[in-house]
Amino acid sequence: MRLRIIGYWGAYPGQQSATSCYLLEEDGVRVLIDAGSGAAAQLQRYIGLNEIDAAVISHFHHDHIADLGVLTYSRAVDQALGNTAAPLRIYASDDETEKLTDYSRKGTKVDTYHKDETLTIGPFKFQFQRTKHPVSCYAMKITSTASQQSIVYTADTAFSTDIAAFAENCSLLIAETSFYNRQDAASFGHMTSTEAGKLARIAGADALMLSHLPHFGDHQQLLHEAEAEFNGPIYLASEKHGKLNFE
Ligand SMILES: [Zn+2]
Ligand SMILES: [Zn+2]
């Protein structure tokens, strides 16, 4: 299972970089986790948009779904040009069936996941946990049939012991880090760097990636604050740490 960071900003994109989007690849199957603003442009640095099999959406805030609509257009164009016959599959929670139907068009098939059921897409198994956020939002645990390793993506959430239990012993925890230590993240349904580190420690994660980053302050400070809580390796999400292997 390979993970590539496509976008890592919270709220809105940077000049040359996107908001939340992650690409999973194994055995020629390519699945997106979220499809934020700028994701369709960034993805084309690595793969053709016609090569994406599916997208699994955590929630319907714009920084996680802004490019979902244009991805459905790209699939309609790619099918018309004969670049692929396969549909783009989009999965979102069955809490959001109505919003999901907006994306149902030629070339795209929409479907729901249920919080208590495993979703299987090719070699990937997705499990879900409701987060603490102002709208319906789900953290995801992704395992592959080929390896025992697991990636947990918090999506957007305030600190939650339920998420820590869900992430127990994961290989990598991708934790949203929207604020710095001592800032009020919880009332916005987000976490600080310190809380991201604490989440990784309680979960017993092998490694931590700070993502969904703020457009203010010095991100190195986020790292240092998380390091005070968590002893394992910590990455700051960026193009530099673009590709991680979980064999
Ligand atoms: Zn967000
Ligand atoms: Zn959100």
Coordinates of C-alpha atoms and ligand atoms in Angstrom, one line a residue:
M1 CA 0.0 0.0 0.0
R2 CA 1.4 3.3 -1.0
L3 CA 0.2 6.7 0.2
R4 CA 0.9 10.0 -1.6
I5 CA 0.0 13.3 0.0
I6 CA -1.8 15.3 -2.7
G7 CA -3.1 18.2 -0.5
Y8 CA -2.6 19.1 3.1
W9 CA -3.9 22.6 3.8
G10 CA -6.9 23.4 5.9
A11 CA -9.6 25.8 4.7
Y12 CA -8.2 26.9 1.3
P13 CA -5.3 25.9 -0.9
G14 CA -1.8 27.5 -1.1
Q15 CA -0.5 29.1 -4.3
Q16 CA 0.8 25.8 -5.7
S17 CA -0.7 23.3 -3.3
A18 CA -4.1 21.8 -2.4
T19 CA -6.4 21.2 0.5
S20 CA -7.1 17.7 1.9
C21 CA -6.5 14.9 -0.6
Y22 CA -4.5 11.6 -0.3
L23 CA -3.9 9.0 -2.9
L24 CA -3.7 5.3 -2.0
E25 CA -2.2 2.8 -4.5
E26 CA -1.8 -0.9 -4.5
D27 CA -2.0 -3.6 -7.3
G28 CA -2.9 -0.9 -9.8
V29 CA -5.9 0.3 -7.8
R30 CA -6.0 4.0 -7.0
V31 CA -8.3 5.5 -4.4
L32 CA -8.5 9.1 -3.2
I33 CA -9.3 10.0 0.4
D34 CA -11.1 13.3 0.1
A35 CA -10.8 15.6 -3.0
G36 CA -10.1 19.1 -1.8
S37 CA -9.5 22.4 -3.6
G38 CA -6.6 22.1 -6.0
A39 CA -6.5 18.3 -5.8
A40 CA -7.4 17.7 -9.5
A41 CA -4.4 19.9 -10.6
Q42 CA -1.9 18.3 -8.1
L43 CA -3.0 14.7 -9.0
Q44 CA -1.9 15.2 -12.6
R45 CA 1.7 15.6 -11.4
Y46 CA 1.6 11.9 -10.6
I47 CA -1.2 10.1 -12.5
G48 CA -3.8 10.7 -15.1
L49 CA -7.3 11.5 -13.8
N50 CA -8.6 8.6 -15.9
E51 CA -6.6 6.3 -13.6
I52 CA -8.5 7.0 -10.4
D53 CA -10.8 4.2 -9.4
A54 CA -12.6 5.7 -6.5
A55 CA -12.8 8.6 -4.0
V56 CA -13.9 8.1 -0.3
I57 CA -15.2 11.3 1.3
S58 CA -14.9 12.1 5.0
H59 CA -17.4 15.0 5.0
F60 CA -18.9 17.7 2.8
H61 CA -16.9 20.8 3.9
H62 CA -15.5 22.6 0.9
D63 CA -11.8 22.0 1.8
H64 CA -12.5 18.2 1.4
I65 CA -14.8 18.1 -1.6
A66 CA -14.1 21.3 -3.7
D67 CA -12.6 19.3 -6.6
L68 CA -15.0 16.4 -6.5
G69 CA -17.3 17.9 -9.1
V70 CA -14.6 18.6 -11.6
L71 CA -13.3 15.0 -11.2
T72 CA -16.7 13.8 -12.3
Y73 CA -16.4 16.1 -15.4
S74 CA -12.9 14.7 -16.1
R75 CA -14.3 11.2 -16.1
A76 CA -17.1 12.1 -18.5
V77 CA -14.5 13.6 -20.9
D78 CA -12.1 10.7 -20.5
Q79 CA -14.8 8.2 -21.2
A80 CA -15.9 10.2 -24.3
L81 CA -12.3 10.3 -25.5
G82 CA -11.9 6.5 -24.9
N83 CA -9.2 7.0 -22.3
T84 CA -11.1 4.7 -19.9
A85 CA -14.3 2.8 -19.8
A86 CA -14.3 2.5 -16.0
P87 CA -16.6 4.7 -13.9
L88 CA -15.3 7.0 -11.2
R89 CA -16.8 5.7 -8.0
I90 CA -17.5 8.1 -5.1
Y91 CA -18.4 6.9 -1.6
A92 CA -19.7 9.1 1.2
S93 CA -21.5 8.3 4.4
D94 CA -25.1 7.3 4.3
D95 CA -25.8 10.3 6.5
E96 CA -25.2 12.4 3.3
T97 CA -27.0 10.4 0.7
E98 CA -28.8 13.6 -0.6
K99 CA -25.6 15.6 -1.1
L100 CA -23.9 12.6 -2.8
T101 CA -26.6 12.5 -5.5
D102 CA -25.4 15.9 -6.8
Y103 CA -22.3 14.0 -8.1
S104 CA -24.2 11.3 -9.9
R105 CA -23.7 11.8 -13.6
K106 CA -22.5 10.0 -16.7
G107 CA -19.2 8.4 -16.0
T108 CA -19.6 8.5 -12.2
K109 CA -21.3 6.1 -9.8
V110 CA -22.1 7.3 -6.3
D111 CA -22.5 5.0 -3.3
T112 CA -22.6 5.2 0.5
Y113 CA -20.7 3.7 3.3
H114 CA -22.1 2.9 6.7
K115 CA -20.2 3.7 9.9
D116 CA -20.4 0.1 11.3
E117 CA -19.6 -1.7 8.0
T118 CA -16.3 -2.3 6.3
L119 CA -16.1 -0.9 2.8
T120 CA -13.9 -2.9 0.4
I121 CA -12.4 -1.2 -2.7
G122 CA -10.0 -3.5 -4.5
P123 CA -7.2 -4.4 -2.0
F124 CA -8.3 -1.7 0.5
K125 CA -10.5 -2.2 3.4
F126 CA -12.0 1.0 5.0
Q127 CA -13.5 1.3 8.5
F128 CA -15.1 4.4 9.9
Q129 CA -15.5 6.3 13.1
R130 CA -17.7 9.4 13.6
T131 CA -15.6 12.5 14.6
K132 CA -16.3 15.5 16.7
H133 CA -17.0 18.1 14.1
P134 CA -19.9 20.6 13.4
V135 CA -21.2 18.3 10.5
S136 CA -21.3 14.6 10.0
C137 CA -17.7 13.5 9.5
Y138 CA -15.9 10.2 9.6
A139 CA -12.3 9.2 10.4
M140 CA -11.1 6.3 8.3
K141 CA -8.9 3.3 9.0
I142 CA -7.4 1.8 5.8
T143 CA -5.8 -1.6 5.7
S144 CA -4.8 -3.6 2.7
T145 CA -5.2 -7.3 2.2
A146 CA -1.5 -7.6 1.2
S147 CA -0.1 -6.1 4.4
Q148 CA -1.1 -5.9 8.0
Q149 CA -0.3 -2.2 8.1
S150 CA -3.0 0.3 8.6
I151 CA -3.3 4.0 8.0
V152 CA -5.7 6.1 10.1
Y153 CA -6.9 9.4 8.8
T154 CA -8.7 11.6 11.5
A155 CA -10.4 13.7 8.9
D156 CA -11.6 16.9 10.8
T157 CA -12.2 16.5 14.5
A158 CA -11.7 17.9 17.9
F159 CA -9.6 15.7 20.2
S160 CA -11.5 12.5 20.9
T161 CA -10.6 9.4 22.9
D162 CA -13.0 7.5 20.6
I163 CA -10.7 8.4 17.7
A164 CA -7.6 7.3 19.8
A165 CA -9.2 3.9 20.4
F166 CA -10.1 3.6 16.7
A167 CA -6.5 4.4 15.7
E168 CA -5.0 1.9 18.2
N169 CA -1.6 0.5 17.0
C170 CA -2.0 2.0 13.5
S171 CA 1.2 2.2 11.3
L172 CA 0.5 5.9 10.5
L173 CA -1.8 8.4 12.0
I174 CA -2.7 11.3 9.7
A175 CA -3.9 13.8 12.2
E176 CA -5.6 17.1 11.4
T177 CA -3.6 19.9 13.0
S178 CA -5.5 23.1 12.5
F179 CA -4.1 25.1 15.4
Y180 CA -1.1 25.6 17.6
N181 CA -0.8 24.6 21.2
R182 CA -3.0 26.6 23.6
Q183 CA -5.2 27.9 20.8
D184 CA -9.0 27.1 21.0
A185 CA -9.3 24.4 18.4
A186 CA -12.0 22.3 20.1
S187 CA -14.8 24.9 19.7
F188 CA -14.3 24.8 16.0
G189 CA -14.2 21.0 15.9
H190 CA -10.4 20.8 15.2
M191 CA -7.2 19.9 17.0
T192 CA -4.0 21.6 18.0
S193 CA -0.5 20.2 17.4
T194 CA -0.3 19.2 21.0
E195 CA -3.6 17.2 20.8
A196 CA -2.4 15.6 17.5
G197 CA 0.7 14.4 19.4
K198 CA -1.4 13.2 22.4
L199 CA -3.8 11.3 20.1
A200 CA -0.8 9.5 18.5
R201 CA 0.6 8.6 21.9
I202 CA -2.6 7.3 23.3
A203 CA -3.3 5.3 20.1
G204 CA 0.2 3.8 20.2
A205 CA 0.7 4.8 16.6
D206 CA 4.0 3.9 14.9
A207 CA 4.2 7.3 13.2
L208 CA 2.3 10.6 13.0
M209 CA 1.7 12.9 10.1
L210 CA 0.5 16.4 10.8
S211 CA -1.8 17.6 8.1
H212 CA -4.8 19.9 7.4
L213 CA -2.3 22.7 8.3
P214 CA -3.0 26.3 9.2
H215 CA -2.2 29.3 7.0
F216 CA -0.5 31.1 9.9
G217 CA 2.4 30.7 12.2
D218 CA 5.5 28.6 11.6
H219 CA 4.7 24.9 10.9
Q220 CA 8.0 23.9 12.5
Q221 CA 6.4 25.0 15.8
L222 CA 3.6 22.5 15.1
L223 CA 6.2 19.7 14.9
H224 CA 8.0 20.8 18.1
E225 CA 4.7 21.0 20.0
A226 CA 3.6 17.5 18.8
E227 CA 7.1 16.1 19.6
A228 CA 6.5 17.1 23.3
E229 CA 3.7 14.5 23.3
F230 CA 4.7 11.8 21.0
N231 CA 8.1 10.0 20.8
G232 CA 7.7 8.3 17.4
P233 CA 8.6 9.7 14.0
I234 CA 6.5 12.8 13.1
Y235 CA 6.1 14.2 9.5
L236 CA 4.8 17.5 8.5
A237 CA 2.6 16.8 5.5
S238 CA 4.1 18.3 2.3
E239 CA 5.1 17.4 -1.2
K240 CA 8.5 16.6 0.3
H241 CA 7.1 13.7 2.3
G242 CA 4.9 12.9 -0.7
K243 CA 5.1 9.2 -0.9
L244 CA 5.2 6.6 1.9
N245 CA 5.3 2.9 1.5
F246 CA 3.5 0.4 3.8
E247 CA 4.5 -3.1 2.7
Ligands
ZN1 ZN -11.3 20.7 6.8
ZN2 ZN -14.5 20.2 8.2

